[in-house]
Every structure is written in C-alpha cells, then in structure tokens.
XYZ file of C-alpha atoms in Angstrom:
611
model
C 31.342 -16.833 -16.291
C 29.589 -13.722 -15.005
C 29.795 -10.351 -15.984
C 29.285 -7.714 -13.842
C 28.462 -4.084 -15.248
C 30.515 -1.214 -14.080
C 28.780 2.257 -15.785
C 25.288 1.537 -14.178
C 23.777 1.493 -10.933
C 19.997 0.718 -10.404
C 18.670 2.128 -7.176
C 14.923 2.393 -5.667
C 14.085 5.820 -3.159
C 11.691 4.960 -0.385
C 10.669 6.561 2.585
C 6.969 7.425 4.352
C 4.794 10.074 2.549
C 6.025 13.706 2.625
C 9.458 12.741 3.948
C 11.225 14.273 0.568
C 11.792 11.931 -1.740
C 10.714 13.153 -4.239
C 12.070 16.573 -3.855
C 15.210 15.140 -3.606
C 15.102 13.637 -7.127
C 14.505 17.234 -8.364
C 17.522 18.347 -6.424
C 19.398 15.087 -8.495
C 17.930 16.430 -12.169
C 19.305 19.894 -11.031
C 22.797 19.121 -9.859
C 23.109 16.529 -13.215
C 22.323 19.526 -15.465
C 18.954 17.754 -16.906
C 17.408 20.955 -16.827
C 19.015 24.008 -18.500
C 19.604 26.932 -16.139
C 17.220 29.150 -17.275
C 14.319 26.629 -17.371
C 11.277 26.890 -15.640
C 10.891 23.622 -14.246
C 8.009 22.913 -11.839
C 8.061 21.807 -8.066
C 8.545 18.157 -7.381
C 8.645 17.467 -11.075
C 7.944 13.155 -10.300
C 4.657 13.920 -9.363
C 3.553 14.184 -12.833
C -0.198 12.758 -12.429
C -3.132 15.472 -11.267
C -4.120 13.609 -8.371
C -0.171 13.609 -7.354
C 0.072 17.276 -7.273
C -2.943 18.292 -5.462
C -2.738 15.121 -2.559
C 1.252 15.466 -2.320
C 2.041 11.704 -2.228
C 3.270 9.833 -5.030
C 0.839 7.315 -5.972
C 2.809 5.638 -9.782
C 6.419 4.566 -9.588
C 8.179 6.414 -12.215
C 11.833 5.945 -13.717
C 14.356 8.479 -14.081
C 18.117 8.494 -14.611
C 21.311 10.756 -14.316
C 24.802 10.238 -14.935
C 27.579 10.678 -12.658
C 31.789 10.845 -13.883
C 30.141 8.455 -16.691
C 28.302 6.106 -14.276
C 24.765 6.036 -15.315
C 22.275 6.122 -12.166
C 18.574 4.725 -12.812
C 16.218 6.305 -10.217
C 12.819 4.612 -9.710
C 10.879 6.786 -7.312
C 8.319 4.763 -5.054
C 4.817 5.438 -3.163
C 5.306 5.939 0.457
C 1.723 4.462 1.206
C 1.126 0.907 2.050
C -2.214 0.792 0.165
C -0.226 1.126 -3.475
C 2.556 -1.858 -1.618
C 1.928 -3.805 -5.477
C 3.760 -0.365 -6.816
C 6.403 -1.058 -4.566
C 6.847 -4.525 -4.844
C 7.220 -5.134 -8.448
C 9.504 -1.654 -9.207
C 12.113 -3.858 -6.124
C 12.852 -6.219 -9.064
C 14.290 -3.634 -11.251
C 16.933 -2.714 -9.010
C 20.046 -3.677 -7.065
C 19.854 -0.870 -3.911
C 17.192 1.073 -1.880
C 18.049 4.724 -0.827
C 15.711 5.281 2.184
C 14.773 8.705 3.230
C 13.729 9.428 6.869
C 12.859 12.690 8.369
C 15.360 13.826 10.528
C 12.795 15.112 12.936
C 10.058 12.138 13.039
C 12.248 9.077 12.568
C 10.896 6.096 10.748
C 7.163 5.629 10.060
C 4.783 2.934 9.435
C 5.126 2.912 5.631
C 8.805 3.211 6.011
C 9.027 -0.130 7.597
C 6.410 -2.000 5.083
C 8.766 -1.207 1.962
C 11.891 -1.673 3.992
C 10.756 -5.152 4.788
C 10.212 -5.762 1.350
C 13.695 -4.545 0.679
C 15.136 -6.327 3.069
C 13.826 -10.080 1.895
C 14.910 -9.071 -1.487
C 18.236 -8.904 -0.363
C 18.880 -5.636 -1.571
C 21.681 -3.269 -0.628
C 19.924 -0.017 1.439
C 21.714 3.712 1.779
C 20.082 5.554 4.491
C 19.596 9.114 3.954
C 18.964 11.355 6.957
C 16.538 14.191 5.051
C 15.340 17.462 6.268
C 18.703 18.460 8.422
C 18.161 21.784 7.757
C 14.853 21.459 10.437
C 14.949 23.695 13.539
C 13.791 20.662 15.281
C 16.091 18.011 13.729
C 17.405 15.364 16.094
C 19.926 13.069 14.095
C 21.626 11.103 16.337
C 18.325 9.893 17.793
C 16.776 9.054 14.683
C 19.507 6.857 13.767
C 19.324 4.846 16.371
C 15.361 4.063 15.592
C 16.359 3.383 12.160
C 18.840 0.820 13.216
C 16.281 -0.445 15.727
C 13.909 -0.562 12.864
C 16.222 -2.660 10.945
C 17.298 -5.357 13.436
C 13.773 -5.937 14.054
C 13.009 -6.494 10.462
C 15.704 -9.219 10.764
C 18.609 -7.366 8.668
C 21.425 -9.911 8.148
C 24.966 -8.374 9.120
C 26.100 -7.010 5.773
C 22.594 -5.068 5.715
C 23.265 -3.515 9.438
C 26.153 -2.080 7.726
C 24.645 0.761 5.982
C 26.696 3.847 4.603
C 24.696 6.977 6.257
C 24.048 10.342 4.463
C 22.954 13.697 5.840
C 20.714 15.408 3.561
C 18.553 18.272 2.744
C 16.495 18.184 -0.661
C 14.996 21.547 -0.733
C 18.243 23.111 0.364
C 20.341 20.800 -2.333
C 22.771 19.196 -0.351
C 24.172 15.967 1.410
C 27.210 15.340 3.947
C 28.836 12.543 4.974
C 29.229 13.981 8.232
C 27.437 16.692 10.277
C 30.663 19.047 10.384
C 31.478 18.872 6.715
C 30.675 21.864 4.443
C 27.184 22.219 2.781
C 28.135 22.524 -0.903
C 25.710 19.835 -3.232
C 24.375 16.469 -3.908
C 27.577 15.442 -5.096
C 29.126 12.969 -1.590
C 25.269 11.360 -2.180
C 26.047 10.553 -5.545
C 29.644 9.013 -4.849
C 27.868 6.939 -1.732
C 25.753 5.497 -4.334
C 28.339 4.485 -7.128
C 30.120 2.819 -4.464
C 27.819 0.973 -2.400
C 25.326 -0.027 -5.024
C 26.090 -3.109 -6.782
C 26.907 -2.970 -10.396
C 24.589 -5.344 -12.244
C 25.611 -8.818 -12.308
C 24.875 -11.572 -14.929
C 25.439 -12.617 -18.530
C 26.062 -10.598 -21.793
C 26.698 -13.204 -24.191
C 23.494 -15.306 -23.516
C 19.748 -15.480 -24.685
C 17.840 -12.308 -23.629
C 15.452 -12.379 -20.576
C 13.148 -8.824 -19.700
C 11.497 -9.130 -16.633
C 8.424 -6.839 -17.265
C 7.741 -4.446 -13.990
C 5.813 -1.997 -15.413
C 3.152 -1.077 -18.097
C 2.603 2.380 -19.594
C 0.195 3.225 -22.657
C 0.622 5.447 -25.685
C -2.562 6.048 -27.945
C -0.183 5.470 -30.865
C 1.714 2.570 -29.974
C -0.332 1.291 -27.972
C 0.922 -1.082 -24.736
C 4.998 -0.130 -23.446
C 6.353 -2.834 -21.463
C 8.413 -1.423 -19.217
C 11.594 -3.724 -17.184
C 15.134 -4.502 -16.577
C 17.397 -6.792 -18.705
C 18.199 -9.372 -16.364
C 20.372 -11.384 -19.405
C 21.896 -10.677 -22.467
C 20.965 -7.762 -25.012
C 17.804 -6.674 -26.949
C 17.931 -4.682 -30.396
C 14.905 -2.664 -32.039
C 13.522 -4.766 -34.930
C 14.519 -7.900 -33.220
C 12.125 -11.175 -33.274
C 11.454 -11.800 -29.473
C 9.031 -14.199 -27.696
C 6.246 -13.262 -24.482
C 6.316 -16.089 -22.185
C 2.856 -15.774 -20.387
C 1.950 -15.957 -16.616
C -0.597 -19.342 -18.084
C 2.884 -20.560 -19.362
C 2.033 -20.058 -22.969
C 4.545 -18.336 -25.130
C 4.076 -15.476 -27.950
C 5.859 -14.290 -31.105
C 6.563 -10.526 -31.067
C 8.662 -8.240 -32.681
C 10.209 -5.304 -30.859
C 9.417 -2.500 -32.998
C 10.351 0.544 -30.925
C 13.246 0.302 -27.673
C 13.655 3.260 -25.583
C 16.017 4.502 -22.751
C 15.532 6.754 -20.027
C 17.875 9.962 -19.933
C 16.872 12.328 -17.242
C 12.768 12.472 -17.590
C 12.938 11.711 -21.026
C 12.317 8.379 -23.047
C 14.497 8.192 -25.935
C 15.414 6.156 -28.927
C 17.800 3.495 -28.475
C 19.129 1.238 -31.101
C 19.849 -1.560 -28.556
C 20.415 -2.506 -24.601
C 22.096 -4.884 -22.502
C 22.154 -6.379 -19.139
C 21.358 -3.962 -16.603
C 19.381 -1.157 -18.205
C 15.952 -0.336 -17.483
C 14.251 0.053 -20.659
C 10.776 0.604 -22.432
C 9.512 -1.507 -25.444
C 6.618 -0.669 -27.675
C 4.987 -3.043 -30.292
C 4.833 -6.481 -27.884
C 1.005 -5.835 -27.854
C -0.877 -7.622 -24.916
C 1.658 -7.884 -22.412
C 1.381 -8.048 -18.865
C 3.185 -7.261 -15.472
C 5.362 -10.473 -14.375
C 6.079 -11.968 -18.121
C 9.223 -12.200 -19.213
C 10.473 -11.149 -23.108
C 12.964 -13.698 -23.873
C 15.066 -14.974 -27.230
C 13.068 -16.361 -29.875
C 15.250 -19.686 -29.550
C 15.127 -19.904 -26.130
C 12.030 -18.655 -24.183
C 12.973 -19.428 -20.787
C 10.847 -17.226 -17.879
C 12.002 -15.388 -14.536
C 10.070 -16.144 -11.745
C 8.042 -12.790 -10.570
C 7.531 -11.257 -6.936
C 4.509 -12.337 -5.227
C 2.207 -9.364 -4.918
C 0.554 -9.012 -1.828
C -3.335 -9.917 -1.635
C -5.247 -7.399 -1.838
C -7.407 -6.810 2.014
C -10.370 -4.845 1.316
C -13.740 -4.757 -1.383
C -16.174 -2.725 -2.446
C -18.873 -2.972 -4.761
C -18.945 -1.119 -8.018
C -22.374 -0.327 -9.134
C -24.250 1.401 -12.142
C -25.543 4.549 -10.848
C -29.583 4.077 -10.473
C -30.620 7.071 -8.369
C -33.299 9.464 -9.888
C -30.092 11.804 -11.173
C -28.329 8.972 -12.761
C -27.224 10.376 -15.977
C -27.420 13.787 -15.814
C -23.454 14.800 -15.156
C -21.784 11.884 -16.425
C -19.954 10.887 -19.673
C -19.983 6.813 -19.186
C -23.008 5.680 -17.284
C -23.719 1.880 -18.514
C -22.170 -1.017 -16.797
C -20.312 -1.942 -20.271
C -18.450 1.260 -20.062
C -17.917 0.565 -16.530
C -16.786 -2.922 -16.910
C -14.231 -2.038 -19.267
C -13.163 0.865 -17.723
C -12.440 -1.531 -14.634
C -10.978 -4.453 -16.120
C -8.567 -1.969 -18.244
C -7.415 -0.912 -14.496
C -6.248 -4.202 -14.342
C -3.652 -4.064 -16.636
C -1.100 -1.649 -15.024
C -2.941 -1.800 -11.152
C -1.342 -4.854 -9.935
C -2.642 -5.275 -6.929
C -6.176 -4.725 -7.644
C -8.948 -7.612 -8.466
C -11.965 -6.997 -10.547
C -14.492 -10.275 -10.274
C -18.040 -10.472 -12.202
C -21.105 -10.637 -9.675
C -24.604 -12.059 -10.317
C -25.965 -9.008 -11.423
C -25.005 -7.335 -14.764
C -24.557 -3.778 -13.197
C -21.964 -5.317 -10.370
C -18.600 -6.028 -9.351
C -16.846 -6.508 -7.065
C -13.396 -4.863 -6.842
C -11.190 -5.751 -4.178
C -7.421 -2.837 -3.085
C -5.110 -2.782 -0.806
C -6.939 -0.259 1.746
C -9.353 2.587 1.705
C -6.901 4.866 -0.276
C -5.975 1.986 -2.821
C -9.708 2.230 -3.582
C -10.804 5.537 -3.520
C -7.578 7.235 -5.793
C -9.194 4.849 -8.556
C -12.796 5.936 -7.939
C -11.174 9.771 -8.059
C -9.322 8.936 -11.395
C -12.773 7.212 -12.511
C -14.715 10.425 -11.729
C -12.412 12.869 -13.204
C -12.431 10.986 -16.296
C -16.517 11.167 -16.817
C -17.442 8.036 -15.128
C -20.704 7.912 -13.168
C -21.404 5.245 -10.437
C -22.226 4.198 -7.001
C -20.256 2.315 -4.575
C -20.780 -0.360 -1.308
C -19.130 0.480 2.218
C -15.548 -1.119 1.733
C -15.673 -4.736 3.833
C -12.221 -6.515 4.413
C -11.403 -9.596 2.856
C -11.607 -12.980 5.442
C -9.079 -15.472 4.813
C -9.099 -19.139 6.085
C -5.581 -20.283 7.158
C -5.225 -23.535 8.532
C -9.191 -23.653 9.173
C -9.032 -20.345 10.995
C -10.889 -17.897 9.948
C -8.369 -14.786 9.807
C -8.571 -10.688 9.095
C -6.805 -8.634 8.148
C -4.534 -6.709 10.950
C -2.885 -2.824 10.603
C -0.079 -1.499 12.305
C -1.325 1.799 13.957
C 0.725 4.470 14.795
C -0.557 7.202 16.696
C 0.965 10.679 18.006
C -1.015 12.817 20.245
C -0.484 15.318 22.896
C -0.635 13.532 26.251
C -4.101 15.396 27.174
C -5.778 13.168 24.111
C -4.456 9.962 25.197
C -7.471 8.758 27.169
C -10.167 9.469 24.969
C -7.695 7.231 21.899
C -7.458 4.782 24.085
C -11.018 4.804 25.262
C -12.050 4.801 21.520
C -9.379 1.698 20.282
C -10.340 -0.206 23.140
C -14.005 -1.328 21.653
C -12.567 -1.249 18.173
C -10.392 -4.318 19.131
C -7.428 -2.595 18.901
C -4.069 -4.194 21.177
C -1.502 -1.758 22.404
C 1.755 -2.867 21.347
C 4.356 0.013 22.659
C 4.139 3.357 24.200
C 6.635 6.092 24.708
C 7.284 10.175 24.869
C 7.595 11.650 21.541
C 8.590 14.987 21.341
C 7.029 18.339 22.474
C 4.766 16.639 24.913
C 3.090 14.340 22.401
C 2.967 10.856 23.263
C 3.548 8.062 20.588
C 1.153 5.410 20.757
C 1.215 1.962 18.835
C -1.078 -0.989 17.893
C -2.073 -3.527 16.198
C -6.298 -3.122 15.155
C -8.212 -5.571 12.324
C -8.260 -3.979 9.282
C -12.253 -3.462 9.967
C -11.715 -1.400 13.140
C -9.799 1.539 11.260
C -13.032 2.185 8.480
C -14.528 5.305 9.840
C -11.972 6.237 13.020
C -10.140 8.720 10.678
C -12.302 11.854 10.955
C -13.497 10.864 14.726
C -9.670 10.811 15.949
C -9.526 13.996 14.405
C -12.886 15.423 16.484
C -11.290 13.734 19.396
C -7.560 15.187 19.396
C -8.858 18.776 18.063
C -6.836 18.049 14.829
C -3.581 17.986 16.718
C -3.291 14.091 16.491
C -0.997 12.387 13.518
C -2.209 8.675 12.626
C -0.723 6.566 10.164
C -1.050 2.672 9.484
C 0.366 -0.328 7.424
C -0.831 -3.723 6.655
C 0.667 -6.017 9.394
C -0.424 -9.350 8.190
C -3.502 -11.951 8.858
C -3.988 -13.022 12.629
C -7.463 -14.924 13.475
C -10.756 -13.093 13.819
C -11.029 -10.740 16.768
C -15.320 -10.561 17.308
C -17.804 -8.675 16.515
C -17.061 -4.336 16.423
C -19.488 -2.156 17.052
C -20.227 0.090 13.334
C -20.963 3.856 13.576
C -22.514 4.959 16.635
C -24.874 7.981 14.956
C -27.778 7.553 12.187
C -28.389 9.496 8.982
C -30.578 12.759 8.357
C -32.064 11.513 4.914
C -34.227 13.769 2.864
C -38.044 12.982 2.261
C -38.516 14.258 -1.112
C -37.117 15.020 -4.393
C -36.716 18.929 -4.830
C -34.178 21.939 -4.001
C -33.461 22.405 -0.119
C -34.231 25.463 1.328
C -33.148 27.717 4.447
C -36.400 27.191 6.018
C -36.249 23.192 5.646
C -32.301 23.167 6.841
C -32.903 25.462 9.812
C -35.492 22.369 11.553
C -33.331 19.782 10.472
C -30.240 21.123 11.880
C -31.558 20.737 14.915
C -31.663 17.195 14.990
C -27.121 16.403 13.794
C -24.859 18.068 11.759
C -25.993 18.707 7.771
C -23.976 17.975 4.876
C -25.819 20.285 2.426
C -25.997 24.129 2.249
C -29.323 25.877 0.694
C -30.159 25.268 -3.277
C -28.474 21.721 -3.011
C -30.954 19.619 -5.355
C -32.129 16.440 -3.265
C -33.961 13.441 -3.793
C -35.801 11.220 -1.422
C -33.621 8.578 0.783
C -30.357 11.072 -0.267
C -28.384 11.658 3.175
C -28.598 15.181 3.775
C -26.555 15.140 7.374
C -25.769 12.740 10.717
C -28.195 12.502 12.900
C -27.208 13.159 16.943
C -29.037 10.103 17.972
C -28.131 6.337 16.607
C -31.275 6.069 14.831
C -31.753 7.125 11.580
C -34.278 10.358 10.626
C -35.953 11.416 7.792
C -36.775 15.078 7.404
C -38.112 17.369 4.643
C -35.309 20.051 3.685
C -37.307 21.516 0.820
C -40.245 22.481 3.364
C -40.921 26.143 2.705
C -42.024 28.560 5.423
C -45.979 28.496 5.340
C -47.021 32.051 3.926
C -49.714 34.050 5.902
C -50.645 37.788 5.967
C -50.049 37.979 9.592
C -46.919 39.750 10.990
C -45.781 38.994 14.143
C -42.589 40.666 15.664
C -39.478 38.984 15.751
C -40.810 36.067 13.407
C -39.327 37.338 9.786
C -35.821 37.778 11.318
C -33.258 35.876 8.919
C -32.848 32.428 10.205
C -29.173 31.370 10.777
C -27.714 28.077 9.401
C -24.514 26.476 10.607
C -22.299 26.223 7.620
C -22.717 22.321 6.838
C -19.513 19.555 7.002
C -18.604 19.399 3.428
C -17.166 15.471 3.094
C -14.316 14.598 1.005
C -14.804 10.769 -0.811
C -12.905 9.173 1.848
C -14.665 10.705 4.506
C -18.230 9.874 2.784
C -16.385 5.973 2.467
C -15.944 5.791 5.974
C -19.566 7.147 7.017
C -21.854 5.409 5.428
C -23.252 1.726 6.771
C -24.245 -1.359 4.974
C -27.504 -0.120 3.877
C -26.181 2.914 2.285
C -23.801 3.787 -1.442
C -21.710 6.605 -2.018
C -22.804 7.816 -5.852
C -19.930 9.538 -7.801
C -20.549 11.948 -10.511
C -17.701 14.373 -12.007
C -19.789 17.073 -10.392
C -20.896 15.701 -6.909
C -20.355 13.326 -4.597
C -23.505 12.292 -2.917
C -24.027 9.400 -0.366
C -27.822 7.554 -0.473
C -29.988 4.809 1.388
C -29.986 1.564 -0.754
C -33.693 1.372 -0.688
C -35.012 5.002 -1.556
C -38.365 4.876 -0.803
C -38.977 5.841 2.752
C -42.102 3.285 2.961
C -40.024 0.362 1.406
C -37.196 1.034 3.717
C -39.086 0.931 6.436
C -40.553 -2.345 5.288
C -37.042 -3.935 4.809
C -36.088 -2.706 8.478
C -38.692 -4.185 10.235
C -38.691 -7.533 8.045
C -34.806 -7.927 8.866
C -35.265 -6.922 12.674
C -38.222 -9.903 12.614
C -35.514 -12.508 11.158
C -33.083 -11.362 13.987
C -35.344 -12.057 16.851
C-alpha cells in the first residue's frame, strides 16, 4: 500500500525574469534563521554563478531547503527564460508543487506561461504568489484576473483553477493572505505551502529508484548526480546499479550521499522517499538515468526535453590574431570543451561536421547560445562563430519553423513604426489592448528567423522606451522568404592600428564600431555602412604630411564616439558571409573570406550562379 510522507514538501518557484523569485528565496533563508544575524550575506544569494550576478536572471536551477514547525521545504529555484526551458523541464520532476511569482504591476509574461504550461501537463499543484505589492503602481485585482485567464487558456483542469493566492513582497519580507491583513513575515507563505503541497507519495519498503535531474561536478569527486527518491531508501556505502538511457545497466557503489540544509550540502548517512539528494562516486552518469537496487534495476521514464530551435557553427579561430589572447585555441580543446557542455546542458546538441575545426552546436534561442559562448570566453577559450540559423523540421511532409510568441509594450506613438517593421518579418498579430500609462500591449506570433537581429532596431525605433519579450510557441509550416539586414558592413582594408584621421572619412559613410588605437586587420568589420552594400575603407590612413599650413586645416578633427556591441548584439548583426571571433579580451566580428580581392571574387561568382 502507499505511503505518503508528511515532514517534506518539494516545491519549484517560477515566474518571468526579474519578477523576484529569487529575492524571495533570500527573504525564506532569512525568516528560517539559515543565516546568523550578524552575517553578511550577499544580495540574491541563488544567483551564485558570475554571469548570474552581473545579467540578473538566473540561468542554473539550484536546490535549497528550509524547515518549517518540523516540515522540511525543498526549494528548487528555476530560470525565467524560455531559452534555458531544458533547466526547467527536468528540475519539474523533482517536485510535487510550483509557487509562481507574478509582478503585481505587469501581470503574467511570456516566460511565465512557457513554464506554467509545463507545470500544468505535469499535473502539478501551483500556489500563486502576487510579488512586488509594495509597488506604487501595483494593481492586484487586475492581475489576478490575467493570471486566471492565463490558466484556463493553458487548459487547467478544475482542481488546478483552484489555486490558494498569496500577497507578497520579497524585498520588504512579507506575505498576506489578504490585502487588509497585517504585514509582519513570510510566515502565512510558508503555512500555504505545507498545506497545499502534496506530501510525497509512494513506497518505503521497496527497491530504490533515483530519478537523476541534475549533474554537478567536484574536482575531487568527480561527477554528483543530483535527484529525488521516487521509491524506497538509499544508504552511503550501498551497492547500487545505473540503468542507462541505451538501456544498459551499471554496477556502482554510492560512496558519498548528501542532503541539502539551507545552501549547504551535507553528509547524510541515508535517505528515503521524497528527499532531494546528491550522490558522489556513480562516475559517468547522466541526466534522465535512474539509480536503482542492485537486485532490481527497474528505470523511470524521463521528461521529454524540448528540441532544441536554433544552430550555430563553432569554429577554430583562423584570423591573423588567432592565438594571441587565448588559453585553448585548437579544435581538440574546443571539442572537448563542447562535448563536456553536454553533460549537465540538457538541451543543447553538439554534432561533428566535415571539417576537423567544426561543429555544429544547436540551443534553445539566441541567449541559450551566447551565455555558453560567454562562459567559453571567460574561461580562456578562443573561437569564431556562424550567424545562428533555426532548425527546419519536417512534420507530416511539411516543412515547418520554428514560431515565438512576441510580446511587445510600447507607448502608443511607436506602434506604427512596430507594426510597419513585423509586418515584412512575417510576423501575425494575435491580440492587442491598452496597457498601462499610455503604452499599448502588442502580441504575435513571428518564425523564430524573423526575431534574429530586431532586438537592437526595436530599440532605435521606440527610443528605448519599448519592452519585448518572447517564448518558443511551437512548429507551424514555413512562412517564405524574410528579408536579412537591410545595411552593409564598413570592413577595414588593412592590417594595422586605426587612427583619428582614417575614422574621421569613414564615419562618414555608417556608424563605426571602433574608437582610435583599435588594432585591425583586413576584412575585420570596423562599423555599418548607411547604404545596403557593403564598403571597404582604410582606418589606419594617416593624414598626408606637408610643410604647408593652411588656416583652419590642423583643427582637431571630431569623432562620434563609436556603438560599442555587446555578443548578442554582434550575433544578431552579422550575415551569412560573416563570424563573430571571441577572445577573453575582445569580441570582434569578420568577413569569412578576408582578402578583399578573393571576396570580391566569391561575390561576383555567386551573383553569376543566381542569374
């Protein structure tokens, strides 16, 4: 007969980027007394990875746990972006309720419904939290009624429409059940979560079955295996078996078992049903396997992860300052570096291409992509990547894209030149109403294809007052051709140092990318041309030197400061003939062919097989 587990609860927190989760977990540690009361503890203390802490948006899911009046409470904090949805996805399997956050000023978002889905056809029980009361601008009652929108058209069954509803503010520390109660702590959050979240359900007495969810490394113990027990108990020292994703089956022997108390991992002599747990000394295990009983190795079936919808090519770097400012810079070092991404990046692909120096690595979006080329580059890597392409799929013989759900906010002065822009991108207006404040709040559906590169131009277009954000939708057949970027490249002519003198003529012709002293090299992009052709212009020209003064000629000549480009920005500009090369000093973007002569030779041989 079935057990069911009353001192544990194992809940998931998701909500859209920047709408508090995470603070809200420090609020948790706090209130639980994980931190002592003189310690300095730093700001959203989940966001434990660089890259985290400078971006603010969780990237990893990470455990953590408190206890409540006994009642242990396992926390597994989520990504709010689609792109890192194979994050999300697996860490669902670990527990039995979702807390989901939503702003109580700007309602539910795009990401917020993409995990909520997800949560949904899991069956799992959700607690929405109302977050950010404490806002000047706060409107409650209306946001609750787009959440419960949001949920009936997600297809909630009846139990699920019955959510319990918290009002909460994480930076100021507290939660109410109702807006007229007092404002004291955390505390009627906690109690809403011991009583609506299942207790885990299942079997002490029999065999043992892990479902593996995560994979963390240690130097000294090399791969941790990282999952819920989803039957029976597991001891340190005890003889186990892996049963593979191939459906082959491994002796191991769990050497070290560890809990999770507050943001610590510690040493546990043995767990049962129910706990979340990490286990060191199963060697080469992977996401999706199961750790079962010696006797009887009998596998759980693992979440699908989504495929992934974009590619880019990974490259050795070849350009004429390959070498010079990275660590690893041969395609062995890069091959393994990528394939070891594999092992805890579950929704990326890594494939072999017919070059040596090549592969092909396939995400989730543009950000899935480009956090791992950041990681890569702060870690000494040196390389060059393709423009990101989406992945085709054929369904039923149709050939099929990939399709985003785009949500737009602008003020209603910027809504004719969005629309103007969408319209050629292949974009289909799915809803329109008045947000708040006089912005308007566009939605629609646009291939996957259409969004590379309308990032930074939305943000010319709407003067930086527009908010755009975007989730995978699903595959819908192909929607014709879309036109690329509309503007060519300012590419340098030579290799050398660019100086005022060279800069001054070329700005003439687009917008640079490079301030004086910048060292170039011939067919490196230097700026964007005005025109839609590209241009190639010498930056390191010097002024010619003659004895004659003339007046008015020697006055200083003045540069507009150049449009430094983040990586995601230099992703989205460059076209199919150029590469982005990463360094961990620089990131520079290139022409394919360098040689102006040769590229010129290519162009006209590939305009002559058009005609």
């Amino acid at each position: 007969m079935e057990q069911i587990r009353q001192d544990i609860r194992n809940i998931a927190i998701i909500a859209h980027v920047d709408h508090g989760k995470t603070t809200l977990v420090d609020g948790l540690l706090r209130q639980s007394g994980v931190f002592r009361q003189n310690e300095q503890v730093q700001e959203r203390v989940m966001d434990s990875n660089e890259l985290e802490r400078e971006r603010g948006i969780t990237i990893l899911s990470k455990n953590t746990s408190i206890t409540y009046k006994g009642i242990k409470i396992n926390i597994v904090d989520t990504p709010g972006h689609a792109d890192f949805g194979g994050e999300v996805e697996r860490v669902l399997k670990m527990v039995d309720g979702v807390l989901l956050m939503v702003d109580a000023f700007e309602g539910p978002m795009p990401q917020t419904r993409y995990v909520l889905r997800k949560a949904l056809q899991q069956n799992l029980k959700p607690i929405v939290v109302i977050n950010k009361i404490d806002r000047a601008e706060a409107r409650p009652a209306e946001v609750i009624d787009e959440v419960l929108e949001l949920f009936i058209e997600l297809g909630a069954n009846d139990e699920q429409l019955e959510f319990p509803l918290v009002y909460a503010s994480s930076r100021e520390g507290y939660a109410i059940l109702d807006m007229e109660d007092e404002k004291k702590n955390l505390e009627p959050l906690l109690k809403v979560i011991v009583e609506n979240v299942p207790a885990p359900r299942g079997y002490f007495d029999k065999p043992l079955q892990l479902l593996v969810s995560n994979i963390d490394y240690d130097d000294y113990v090399g791969r941790i295996a990282i999952g819920r027990i989803e039957r029976g108990s597991i001891k340190q020292g005890q003889q186990a078996v892996i049963c593979k994703k191939d459906g082959t089956v491994r002796n191991v022997k769990i050497s070290k078992l560890h809990g999770f108390e507050g943001l610590k991992r510690v040493d546990i002599p043995e767990a049962r049903l129910g706990d979340i747990v990490a286990v060191s000394g199963v060697g080469d295990v992977n996401i999706g396997e199961t750790i079962c009983d010696a006797e009887f190795p009998e596998p759980l079936p693992f979440v699908n992860i989504d495929e992934p919808t974009i590619s880019m090519t990974f490259s050795v770097n070849n350009s004429p300052f390959a070498g010079k400012e990275g660590t690893y810079v041969t395609s062995r070092q890069l091959r393994e570096r990528l394939f070891k991404e594999l092992e805890t990046n579950v929704s990326l692909r890594v494939e072999e291409t017919d070059s040596p120096d090549s592969f092909l690595v396939s995400g989730r979006g543009e950000l899935h992509l480009a956090i791992l080329i950041e990681t890569m580059r702060r870690q000494g890597y040196e390389f060059q990547v393709s423009k990101p392409k989406v992945i085709f799929k054929e369904i039923d013989g149709v050939r099929c894209e990939p399709i985003e759900y785009l949500m737009i906010d602008v003020p209603e002065e910027f809504m004719g030149v969005v629309m103007e822009k969408l319209g050629p991108r292949k974009a289909e207006l799915v809803n329109m109403h008045s947000a708040l404040e006089g912005y308007m709040r566009l939605e629609f559906k646009i291939p996957a294809r259409g969004l590379i590169g309308y990032r930074s131009e939305f943000l010319t277009d709407t003067k930086g007052n527009g908010i755009i954000n975007h989730v995978f939708y699903g595959y819908e057949p192909y929607k014709g051709d879309i036109t690329s970027r509309q503007r060519g490249s300012i590419v340098a002519w030579e290799d050398g140092e660019a100086v005022t003198y060279g800069l001054y003529n070329a700005q003439e012709r687009g917008s640079l990318f490079i301030k004086p002293g910048t060292k170039v090299y011939e067919g490196m992009i230097v700026g964007e041309n005005s025109r839609n052709e590209d241009i190639v212009v010498n930056v390191c020209k010097k002024k010619h030197v003659t004895n004659i003064r003339a007046a008015g000629s020697d006055e200083a000549l003045r540069l507009t400061p150049p449009k430094e480009l983040s990586l995601e920005q230099c992703l989205e500009f460059i076209a199919d003939d150029e590469l982005v090369e990463i360094t961990p000093k620089a990131v520079r973007m290139r022409k394919k062919i360098l040689d102006t002569e040769q590229r010129a030779k290519a162009r006209s041989k590939f305009h002559e097989a058009t005609i």
